[in-house]
A tleap script that builds the chain and sets N, CA, C and O, in Angstrom:
source leaprc.protein.ff14SB
mol = sequence {
  NMET ASN SER SER GLN ALA ALA PRO ALA ALA
  ALA THR PRO GLU ALA VAL SER GLU LYS ALA
  VAL PHE GLU GLU VAL GLY GLY MET LEU HIE
  ALA VAL LEU GLY GLU TYR GLY ASP VAL VAL
  ASP ALA GLY ILE THR MET ASP THR ARG PHE
  HIE ASP ASP LEU ASP LEU GLU SER ILE ASP
  LEU VAL THR LEU GLY GLY HIE LEU GLN ALA
  ARG TYR GLY GLU ALA VAL ASN PHE ALA GLU
  TYR LEU ALA GLY LEU GLY LEU GLU GLU ILE
  ILE ALA LEU THR VAL GLY GLN LEU VAL GLU
  HIE ILE THR GLY CYS LEU ARG ALA PRO GLY
  GLU CARG
}
set mol.1.N position { 4.372 -28.238 16.329 }
set mol.1.CA position { 4.230 -26.856 15.945 }
set mol.1.C position { 2.740 -26.559 15.857 }
set mol.1.O position { 1.997 -27.293 15.206 }
set mol.2.N position { 2.295 -25.478 16.513 }
set mol.2.CA position { 0.876 -25.150 16.455 }
set mol.2.C position { 0.584 -24.276 15.244 }
set mol.2.O position { 1.510 -23.827 14.568 }
set mol.3.N position { -0.704 -24.026 14.961 }
set mol.3.CA position { -1.079 -23.297 13.742 }
set mol.3.C position { -0.585 -21.861 13.732 }
set mol.3.O position { -0.330 -21.314 12.659 }
set mol.4.N position { -0.441 -21.230 14.901 }
set mol.4.CA position { 0.043 -19.849 14.908 }
set mol.4.C position { 1.518 -19.772 14.519 }
set mol.4.O position { 1.967 -18.757 13.987 }
set mol.5.N position { 2.278 -20.849 14.786 }
set mol.5.CA position { 3.673 -20.848 14.377 }
set mol.5.C position { 3.813 -21.086 12.884 }
set mol.5.O position { 4.761 -20.595 12.270 }
set mol.6.N position { 2.893 -21.826 12.289 }
set mol.6.CA position { 2.981 -22.160 10.880 }
set mol.6.C position { 2.529 -21.016 9.980 }
set mol.6.O position { 2.950 -20.934 8.826 }
set mol.7.N position { 1.686 -20.143 10.491 }
set mol.7.CA position { 1.139 -19.056 9.672 }
set mol.7.C position { 2.173 -17.955 9.494 }
set mol.7.O position { 2.908 -17.641 10.430 }
set mol.8.N position { 2.238 -17.364 8.298 }
set mol.8.CA position { 3.145 -16.235 8.098 }
set mol.8.C position { 2.712 -15.051 8.949 }
set mol.8.O position { 1.523 -14.892 9.226 }
set mol.9.N position { 3.642 -14.234 9.359 }
set mol.9.CA position { 3.336 -13.114 10.245 }
set mol.9.C position { 2.257 -12.205 9.681 }
set mol.9.O position { 1.419 -11.706 10.432 }
set mol.10.N position { 2.263 -11.981 8.371 }
set mol.10.CA position { 1.291 -11.064 7.773 }
set mol.10.C position { -0.126 -11.613 7.835 }
set mol.10.O position { -1.079 -10.852 7.668 }
set mol.11.N position { -0.296 -12.914 8.071 }
set mol.11.CA position { -1.625 -13.504 8.085 }
set mol.11.C position { -2.269 -13.448 9.464 }
set mol.11.O position { -3.468 -13.697 9.590 }
set mol.12.N position { -1.503 -13.126 10.493 }
set mol.12.CA position { -2.075 -13.070 11.828 }
set mol.12.C position { -2.719 -11.712 12.062 }
set mol.12.O position { -2.190 -10.696 11.610 }
set mol.13.N position { -3.861 -11.671 12.766 }
set mol.13.CA position { -4.563 -10.407 12.994 }
set mol.13.C position { -3.697 -9.356 13.664 }
set mol.13.O position { -3.823 -8.168 13.369 }
set mol.14.N position { -2.808 -9.786 14.572 }
set mol.14.CA position { -1.954 -8.827 15.273 }
set mol.14.C position { -1.030 -8.087 14.305 }
set mol.14.O position { -0.676 -6.930 14.533 }
set mol.15.N position { -0.645 -8.764 13.228 }
set mol.15.CA position { 0.305 -8.182 12.286 }
set mol.15.C position { -0.379 -7.320 11.231 }
set mol.15.O position { 0.288 -6.742 10.373 }
set mol.16.N position { -1.707 -7.231 11.291 }
set mol.16.CA position { -2.440 -6.537 10.249 }
set mol.16.C position { -2.984 -5.207 10.764 }
set mol.16.O position { -4.104 -4.825 10.426 }
set mol.17.N position { -2.224 -4.517 11.556 }
set mol.17.CA position { -2.683 -3.214 12.018 }
set mol.17.C position { -2.460 -2.191 10.902 }
set mol.17.O position { -1.483 -2.257 10.156 }
set mol.18.N position { -3.386 -1.257 10.813 }
set mol.18.CA position { -3.235 -0.210 9.800 }
set mol.18.C position { -1.952 0.577 10.022 }
set mol.18.O position { -1.308 0.997 9.061 }
set mol.19.N position { -1.578 0.780 11.276 }
set mol.19.CA position { -0.360 1.544 11.566 }
set mol.19.C position { 0.867 0.843 10.993 }
set mol.19.O position { 1.716 1.476 10.366 }
set mol.20.N position { 0.955 -0.466 11.211 }
set mol.20.CA position { 2.109 -1.213 10.709 }
set mol.20.C position { 2.142 -1.207 9.187 }
set mol.20.O position { 3.202 -1.024 8.589 }
set mol.21.N position { 0.987 -1.406 8.557 }
set mol.21.CA position { 0.931 -1.403 7.093 }
set mol.21.C position { 1.257 -0.009 6.571 }
set mol.21.O position { 1.978 0.124 5.581 }
set mol.22.N position { 0.737 1.034 7.221 }
set mol.22.CA position { 1.034 2.410 6.812 }
set mol.22.C position { 2.541 2.668 6.844 }
set mol.22.O position { 3.092 3.265 5.920 }
set mol.23.N position { 3.199 2.218 7.904 }
set mol.23.CA position { 4.647 2.422 8.013 }
set mol.23.C position { 5.390 1.680 6.907 }
set mol.23.O position { 6.354 2.202 6.346 }
set mol.24.N position { 4.946 0.465 6.592 }
set mol.24.CA position { 5.590 -0.299 5.527 }
set mol.24.C position { 5.371 0.360 4.169 }
set mol.24.O position { 6.301 0.453 3.368 }
set mol.25.N position { 4.152 0.815 3.906 }
set mol.25.CA position { 3.861 1.491 2.642 }
set mol.25.C position { 4.670 2.786 2.559 }
set mol.25.O position { 5.185 3.125 1.494 }
set mol.26.N position { 4.784 3.506 3.665 }
set mol.26.CA position { 5.605 4.717 3.685 }
set mol.26.C position { 7.051 4.426 3.323 }
set mol.26.O position { 7.675 5.189 2.584 }
set mol.27.N position { 7.586 3.328 3.839 }
set mol.27.CA position { 8.949 2.923 3.500 }
set mol.27.C position { 9.084 2.585 2.023 }
set mol.27.O position { 10.084 2.920 1.388 }
set mol.28.N position { 8.068 1.918 1.480 }
set mol.28.CA position { 8.083 1.580 0.055 }
set mol.28.C position { 8.037 2.852 -0.793 }
set mol.28.O position { 8.729 2.956 -1.805 }
set mol.29.N position { 7.223 3.811 -0.376 }
set mol.29.CA position { 7.137 5.070 -1.119 }
set mol.29.C position { 8.457 5.826 -1.049 }
set mol.29.O position { 8.861 6.456 -2.026 }
set mol.30.N position { 9.131 5.769 0.094 }
set mol.30.CA position { 10.458 6.386 0.191 }
set mol.30.C position { 11.420 5.731 -0.793 }
set mol.30.O position { 12.232 6.411 -1.422 }
set mol.31.N position { 11.326 4.405 -0.925 }
set mol.31.CA position { 12.200 3.684 -1.860 }
set mol.31.C position { 11.867 4.053 -3.300 }
set mol.31.O position { 12.769 4.258 -4.112 }
set mol.32.N position { 10.578 4.138 -3.624 }
set mol.32.CA position { 10.148 4.463 -4.990 }
set mol.32.C position { 10.521 5.895 -5.336 }
set mol.32.O position { 10.958 6.169 -6.454 }
set mol.33.N position { 10.353 6.806 -4.391 }
set mol.33.CA position { 10.564 8.230 -4.655 }
set mol.33.C position { 11.870 8.752 -4.069 }
set mol.33.O position { 12.019 9.958 -3.871 }
set mol.34.N position { 12.805 7.871 -3.793 }
set mol.34.CA position { 14.045 8.259 -3.142 }
set mol.34.C position { 14.739 9.451 -3.754 }
set mol.34.O position { 15.281 10.289 -3.034 }
set mol.35.N position { 14.733 9.541 -5.060 }
set mol.35.CA position { 15.423 10.661 -5.713 }
set mol.35.C position { 14.643 11.966 -5.601 }
set mol.35.O position { 15.162 13.041 -5.898 }
set mol.36.N position { 13.397 11.856 -5.169 }
set mol.36.CA position { 12.569 13.050 -4.981 }
set mol.36.C position { 12.365 13.284 -3.493 }
set mol.36.O position { 11.233 13.458 -3.042 }
set mol.37.N position { 13.439 13.290 -2.736 }
set mol.37.CA position { 13.394 13.363 -1.280 }
set mol.37.C position { 12.552 14.478 -0.725 }
set mol.37.O position { 11.915 14.308 0.315 }
set mol.38.N position { 12.528 15.628 -1.396 }
set mol.38.CA position { 11.758 16.750 -0.870 }
set mol.38.C position { 10.263 16.436 -0.841 }
set mol.38.O position { 9.558 16.897 0.056 }
set mol.39.N position { 9.773 15.667 -1.798 }
set mol.39.CA position { 8.361 15.293 -1.832 }
set mol.39.C position { 8.054 14.366 -0.668 }
set mol.39.O position { 7.069 14.560 0.045 }
set mol.40.N position { 8.886 13.373 -0.479 }
set mol.40.CA position { 8.662 12.388 0.573 }
set mol.40.C position { 8.898 13.011 1.946 }
set mol.40.O position { 8.160 12.731 2.890 }
set mol.41.N position { 9.926 13.857 2.061 }
set mol.41.CA position { 10.240 14.465 3.344 }
set mol.41.C position { 9.159 15.426 3.810 }
set mol.41.O position { 9.097 15.759 4.994 }
set mol.42.N position { 8.316 15.870 2.906 }
set mol.42.CA position { 7.220 16.761 3.277 }
set mol.42.C position { 6.224 16.034 4.180 }
set mol.42.O position { 5.423 16.672 4.864 }
set mol.43.N position { 6.272 14.732 4.183 }
set mol.43.CA position { 5.417 13.942 5.062 }
set mol.43.C position { 4.337 13.202 4.306 }
set mol.43.O position { 3.628 13.772 3.477 }
set mol.44.N position { 4.229 11.937 4.604 }
set mol.44.CA position { 3.194 11.107 4.007 }
set mol.44.C position { 2.188 10.803 5.104 }
set mol.44.O position { 2.556 10.361 6.192 }
set mol.45.N position { 0.927 11.042 4.814 }
set mol.45.CA position { -0.155 10.753 5.744 }
set mol.45.C position { -1.144 9.821 5.063 }
set mol.45.O position { -0.981 9.481 3.891 }
set mol.46.N position { -2.156 9.414 5.788 }
set mol.46.CA position { -3.201 8.573 5.208 }
set mol.46.C position { -3.958 9.327 4.110 }
set mol.46.O position { -4.541 8.705 3.223 }
set mol.47.N position { -3.951 10.653 4.165 }
set mol.47.CA position { -4.662 11.465 3.174 }
set mol.47.C position { -3.807 11.852 1.975 }
set mol.47.O position { -4.305 12.481 1.041 }
set mol.48.N position { -2.543 11.490 1.986 }
set mol.48.CA position { -1.653 11.809 0.874 }
set mol.48.C position { -2.142 11.108 -0.387 }
set mol.48.O position { -2.379 9.900 -0.394 }
set mol.49.N position { -2.288 11.888 -1.449 }
set mol.49.CA position { -2.743 11.337 -2.733 }
set mol.49.C position { -1.530 11.001 -3.588 }
set mol.49.O position { -0.578 11.775 -3.691 }
set mol.50.N position { -1.593 9.820 -4.200 }
set mol.50.CA position { -0.471 9.363 -5.020 }
set mol.50.C position { -0.217 10.298 -6.191 }
set mol.50.O position { 0.937 10.599 -6.497 }
set mol.51.N position { -1.263 10.761 -6.848 }
set mol.51.CA position { -1.097 11.594 -8.034 }
set mol.51.C position { -0.835 13.055 -7.668 }
set mol.51.O position { 0.196 13.614 -8.042 }
set mol.52.N position { -1.752 13.665 -6.949 }
set mol.52.CA position { -1.658 15.103 -6.699 }
set mol.52.C position { -0.549 15.493 -5.723 }
set mol.52.O position { 0.102 16.522 -5.905 }
set mol.53.N position { -0.331 14.685 -4.697 }
set mol.53.CA position { 0.648 15.056 -3.672 }
set mol.53.C position { 2.043 14.490 -3.932 }
set mol.53.O position { 3.046 15.157 -3.676 }
set mol.54.N position { 2.103 13.253 -4.443 }
set mol.54.CA position { 3.403 12.604 -4.652 }
set mol.54.C position { 3.849 12.604 -6.105 }
set mol.54.O position { 4.980 12.226 -6.408 }
set mol.55.N position { 2.976 13.021 -6.997 }
set mol.55.CA position { 3.286 13.050 -8.435 }
set mol.55.C position { 3.741 11.687 -8.955 }
set mol.55.O position { 4.629 11.613 -9.805 }
set mol.56.N position { 3.139 10.610 -8.449 }
set mol.56.CA position { 3.494 9.282 -8.942 }
set mol.56.C position { 3.030 9.127 -10.377 }
set mol.56.O position { 1.910 9.501 -10.724 }
set mol.57.N position { 3.885 8.581 -11.195 }
set mol.57.CA position { 3.547 8.270 -12.577 }
set mol.57.C position { 3.274 6.776 -12.666 }
set mol.57.O position { 3.498 6.041 -11.705 }
set mol.58.N position { 2.797 6.334 -13.806 }
set mol.58.CA position { 2.433 4.920 -13.951 }
set mol.58.C position { 3.614 3.994 -13.659 }
set mol.58.O position { 3.424 2.933 -13.064 }
set mol.59.N position { 4.813 4.368 -14.062 }
set mol.59.CA position { 5.979 3.525 -13.797 }
set mol.59.C position { 6.242 3.432 -12.298 }
set mol.59.O position { 6.691 2.398 -11.804 }
set mol.60.N position { 5.959 4.518 -11.577 }
set mol.60.CA position { 6.116 4.504 -10.123 }
set mol.60.C position { 5.103 3.555 -9.482 }
set mol.60.O position { 5.423 2.865 -8.514 }
set mol.61.N position { 3.887 3.521 -10.020 }
set mol.61.CA position { 2.866 2.606 -9.503 }
set mol.61.C position { 3.277 1.156 -9.755 }
set mol.61.O position { 3.053 0.287 -8.912 }
set mol.62.N position { 3.874 0.902 -10.908 }
set mol.62.CA position { 4.363 -0.445 -11.213 }
set mol.62.C position { 5.460 -0.829 -10.214 }
set mol.62.O position { 5.475 -1.949 -9.703 }
set mol.63.N position { 6.363 0.094 -9.945 }
set mol.63.CA position { 7.437 -0.158 -8.988 }
set mol.63.C position { 6.872 -0.403 -7.592 }
set mol.63.O position { 7.313 -1.313 -6.890 }
set mol.64.N position { 5.894 0.414 -7.191 }
set mol.64.CA position { 5.248 0.219 -5.895 }
set mol.64.C position { 4.576 -1.151 -5.845 }
set mol.64.O position { 4.646 -1.845 -4.831 }
set mol.65.N position { 3.929 -1.536 -6.936 }
set mol.65.CA position { 3.308 -2.855 -7.011 }
set mol.65.C position { 4.323 -3.967 -6.803 }
set mol.65.O position { 4.022 -4.973 -6.161 }
set mol.66.N position { 5.518 -3.792 -7.340 }
set mol.66.CA position { 6.589 -4.771 -7.143 }
set mol.66.C position { 6.991 -4.877 -5.681 }
set mol.66.O position { 7.217 -5.974 -5.171 }
set mol.67.N position { 7.079 -3.738 -5.008 }
set mol.67.CA position { 7.407 -3.742 -3.585 }
set mol.67.C position { 6.307 -4.432 -2.780 }
set mol.67.O position { 6.591 -5.206 -1.866 }
set mol.68.N position { 5.060 -4.150 -3.123 }
set mol.68.CA position { 3.929 -4.776 -2.429 }
set mol.68.C position { 3.939 -6.284 -2.650 }
set mol.68.O position { 3.697 -7.051 -1.719 }
set mol.69.N position { 4.215 -6.705 -3.866 }
set mol.69.CA position { 4.274 -8.132 -4.205 }
set mol.69.C position { 5.384 -8.816 -3.410 }
set mol.69.O position { 5.189 -9.903 -2.865 }
set mol.70.N position { 6.549 -8.170 -3.347 }
set mol.70.CA position { 7.675 -8.750 -2.622 }
set mol.70.C position { 7.373 -8.881 -1.131 }
set mol.70.O position { 7.789 -9.852 -0.499 }
set mol.71.N position { 6.665 -7.929 -0.576 }
set mol.71.CA position { 6.377 -7.936 0.864 }
set mol.71.C position { 5.208 -8.845 1.227 }
set mol.71.O position { 5.290 -9.616 2.183 }
set mol.72.N position { 4.114 -8.753 0.459 }
set mol.72.CA position { 2.872 -9.427 0.839 }
set mol.72.C position { 2.518 -10.631 -0.027 }
set mol.72.O position { 1.576 -11.358 0.291 }
set mol.73.N position { 3.240 -10.854 -1.096 }
set mol.73.CA position { 2.971 -11.989 -1.967 }
set mol.73.C position { 1.637 -11.854 -2.683 }
set mol.73.O position { 1.162 -10.749 -2.947 }
set mol.74.N position { 1.049 -12.987 -2.989 }
set mol.74.CA position { -0.201 -13.008 -3.758 }
set mol.74.C position { -1.395 -12.473 -2.981 }
set mol.74.O position { -2.438 -12.190 -3.571 }
set mol.75.N position { -1.258 -12.331 -1.673 }
set mol.75.CA position { -2.375 -11.853 -0.851 }
set mol.75.C position { -2.807 -10.445 -1.254 }
set mol.75.O position { -3.979 -10.092 -1.125 }
set mol.76.N position { -1.858 -9.641 -1.743 }
set mol.76.CA position { -2.155 -8.262 -2.136 }
set mol.76.C position { -1.762 -8.095 -3.600 }
set mol.76.O position { -0.577 -8.026 -3.928 }
set mol.77.N position { -2.759 -8.032 -4.475 }
set mol.77.CA position { -2.508 -7.868 -5.898 }
set mol.77.C position { -2.847 -6.423 -6.277 }
set mol.77.O position { -4.003 -6.093 -6.543 }
set mol.78.N position { -1.824 -5.574 -6.298 }
set mol.78.CA position { -2.011 -4.144 -6.537 }
set mol.78.C position { -2.543 -3.876 -7.944 }
set mol.78.O position { -3.401 -3.013 -8.128 }
set mol.79.N position { -2.043 -4.602 -8.925 }
set mol.79.CA position { -2.507 -4.400 -10.305 }
set mol.79.C position { -3.995 -4.720 -10.423 }
set mol.79.O position { -4.737 -3.995 -11.086 }
set mol.80.N position { -4.422 -5.783 -9.791 }
set mol.80.CA position { -5.839 -6.158 -9.814 }
set mol.80.C position { -6.689 -5.097 -9.107 }
set mol.80.O position { -7.779 -4.753 -9.564 }
set mol.81.N position { -6.179 -4.594 -8.000 }
set mol.81.CA position { -6.877 -3.532 -7.258 }
set mol.81.C position { -7.052 -2.298 -8.138 }
set mol.81.O position { -8.147 -1.742 -8.222 }
set mol.82.N position { -5.976 -1.873 -8.791 }
set mol.82.CA position { -6.061 -0.702 -9.665 }
set mol.82.C position { -6.991 -0.952 -10.846 }
set mol.82.O position { -7.710 -0.047 -11.271 }
set mol.83.N position { -6.984 -2.168 -11.378 }
set mol.83.CA position { -7.841 -2.502 -12.519 }
set mol.83.C position { -9.318 -2.377 -12.164 }
set mol.83.O position { -10.150 -2.141 -13.040 }
set mol.84.N position { -9.647 -2.534 -10.894 }
set mol.84.CA position { -11.029 -2.418 -10.452 }
set mol.84.C position { -11.473 -0.987 -10.203 }
set mol.84.O position { -12.633 -0.749 -9.866 }
set mol.85.N position { -10.568 -0.034 -10.364 }
set mol.85.CA position { -10.880 1.375 -10.139 }
set mol.85.C position { -11.031 2.105 -11.471 }
set mol.85.O position { -10.419 1.727 -12.470 }
set mol.86.N position { -11.837 3.134 -11.474 }
set mol.86.CA position { -11.940 4.000 -12.636 }
set mol.86.C position { -10.787 4.987 -12.646 }
set mol.86.O position { -10.085 5.135 -11.646 }
set mol.87.N position { -10.587 5.663 -13.769 }
set mol.87.CA position { -9.479 6.607 -13.902 }
set mol.87.C position { -9.514 7.685 -12.830 }
set mol.87.O position { -8.484 7.994 -12.232 }
set mol.88.N position { -10.677 8.260 -12.580 }
set mol.88.CA position { -10.785 9.315 -11.564 }
set mol.88.C position { -10.462 8.782 -10.173 }
set mol.88.O position { -9.879 9.489 -9.351 }
set mol.89.N position { -10.843 7.531 -9.913 }
set mol.89.CA position { -10.540 6.916 -8.618 }
set mol.89.C position { -9.040 6.684 -8.462 }
set mol.89.O position { -8.487 6.860 -7.377 }
set mol.90.N position { -8.391 6.291 -9.547 }
set mol.90.CA position { -6.937 6.087 -9.497 }
set mol.90.C position { -6.243 7.425 -9.264 }
set mol.90.O position { -5.305 7.506 -8.472 }
set mol.91.N position { -6.688 8.455 -9.936 }
set mol.91.CA position { -6.083 9.784 -9.767 }
set mol.91.C position { -6.256 10.282 -8.337 }
set mol.91.O position { -5.361 10.932 -7.797 }
set mol.92.N position { -7.394 9.984 -7.718 }
set mol.92.CA position { -7.687 10.451 -6.365 }
set mol.92.C position { -7.218 9.478 -5.272 }
set mol.92.O position { -7.416 9.749 -4.088 }
set mol.93.N position { -6.607 8.362 -5.648 }
set mol.93.CA position { -6.212 7.326 -4.689 }
set mol.93.C position { -5.284 7.880 -3.613 }
set mol.93.O position { -4.319 8.585 -3.908 }
set mol.94.N position { -5.593 7.548 -2.362 }
set mol.94.CA position { -4.776 8.001 -1.231 }
set mol.94.C position { -4.003 6.836 -0.626 }
set mol.94.O position { -4.317 5.669 -0.859 }
set mol.95.N position { -3.004 7.178 0.140 }
set mol.95.CA position { -2.235 6.182 0.873 }
set mol.95.C position { -3.178 5.413 1.800 }
set mol.95.O position { -3.072 4.192 1.920 }
set mol.96.N position { -4.085 6.113 2.446 }
set mol.96.CA position { -5.028 5.476 3.360 }
set mol.96.C position { -5.902 4.442 2.672 }
set mol.96.O position { -6.174 3.386 3.243 }
set mol.97.N position { -6.343 4.728 1.460 }
set mol.97.CA position { -7.151 3.757 0.726 }
set mol.97.C position { -6.340 2.497 0.428 }
set mol.97.O position { -6.855 1.383 0.531 }
set mol.98.N position { -5.079 2.677 0.062 }
set mol.98.CA position { -4.224 1.523 -0.195 }
set mol.98.C position { -3.990 0.738 1.090 }
set mol.98.O position { -4.043 -0.492 1.083 }
set mol.99.N position { -3.734 1.428 2.181 }
set mol.99.CA position { -3.522 0.765 3.469 }
set mol.99.C position { -4.758 -0.047 3.850 }
set mol.99.O position { -4.635 -1.189 4.293 }
set mol.100.N position { -5.937 0.528 3.682 }
set mol.100.CA position { -7.182 -0.188 3.990 }
set mol.100.C position { -7.332 -1.417 3.097 }
set mol.100.O position { -7.751 -2.477 3.563 }
set mol.101.N position { -6.994 -1.278 1.826 }
set mol.101.CA position { -7.063 -2.412 0.910 }
set mol.101.C position { -6.115 -3.526 1.361 }
set mol.101.O position { -6.498 -4.695 1.393 }
set mol.102.N position { -4.896 -3.166 1.703 }
set mol.102.CA position { -3.903 -4.161 2.125 }
set mol.102.C position { -4.362 -4.862 3.398 }
set mol.102.O position { -4.329 -6.090 3.471 }
set mol.103.N position { -4.787 -4.104 4.393 }
set mol.103.CA position { -5.209 -4.739 5.649 }
set mol.103.C position { -6.419 -5.635 5.413 }
set mol.103.O position { -6.537 -6.689 6.038 }
set mol.104.N position { -7.311 -5.233 4.529 }
set mol.104.CA position { -8.457 -6.071 4.200 }
set mol.104.C position { -8.040 -7.373 3.538 }
set mol.104.O position { -8.609 -8.426 3.824 }
set mol.105.N position { -7.055 -7.309 2.659 }
set mol.105.CA position { -6.561 -8.516 1.982 }
set mol.105.C position { -5.861 -9.465 2.936 }
set mol.105.O position { -5.909 -10.681 2.749 }
set mol.106.N position { -5.211 -8.924 3.957 }
set mol.106.CA position { -4.401 -9.731 4.868 }
set mol.106.C position { -5.200 -10.330 6.014 }
set mol.106.O position { -4.752 -11.282 6.653 }
set mol.107.N position { -6.365 -9.785 6.275 }
set mol.107.CA position { -7.186 -10.330 7.357 }
set mol.107.C position { -7.766 -11.677 6.954 }
set mol.107.O position { -8.011 -11.942 5.777 }
set mol.108.N position { -7.975 -12.509 7.944 }
set mol.108.CA position { -8.613 -13.806 7.705 }
set mol.108.C position { -10.015 -13.565 7.163 }
set mol.108.O position { -10.641 -12.571 7.529 }
set mol.109.N position { -10.527 -14.436 6.306 }
set mol.109.CA position { -11.849 -14.246 5.688 }
set mol.109.C position { -12.955 -13.946 6.692 }
set mol.109.O position { -13.849 -13.160 6.380 }
set mol.110.N position { -12.933 -14.523 7.858 }
set mol.110.CA position { -13.968 -14.284 8.851 }
set mol.110.C position { -13.888 -12.917 9.502 }
set mol.110.O position { -14.831 -12.507 10.179 }
set mol.111.N position { -12.774 -12.190 9.314 }
set mol.111.CA position { -12.571 -10.884 9.945 }
set mol.111.C position { -12.898 -9.725 9.029 }
set mol.111.O position { -12.909 -8.578 9.476 }
set mol.112.N position { -13.161 -9.985 7.772 }
set mol.112.CA position { -13.381 -8.906 6.804 }
set mol.112.C position { -14.733 -8.278 6.946 }
set mol.112.O position { -15.067 -7.356 6.202 }
savepdb mol mol.pdb
quit
């Protein structure tokens, strides 16, 4: 077995496209906000803000963090990422910023 077969799919550069991560995060947001279908159906873009556009509350962020943990494991620590942001930065956080953070975490150290 060669090293590319042993590596998890998320660790390979091909699997770390922003488009793929954006689609996965969009699916997670649909799961988190499922009961608020009209908000999600309005469309999620890279510029969508978690607070102002999706009205995510802290419990929703915790739930999203759980989805991220289940999908990406320890490579993406959402709670740690949020802890490094100020309150205004968290309020202004966009889907695109999260996608960039995830892709950065998943890239090999030499690619960052």
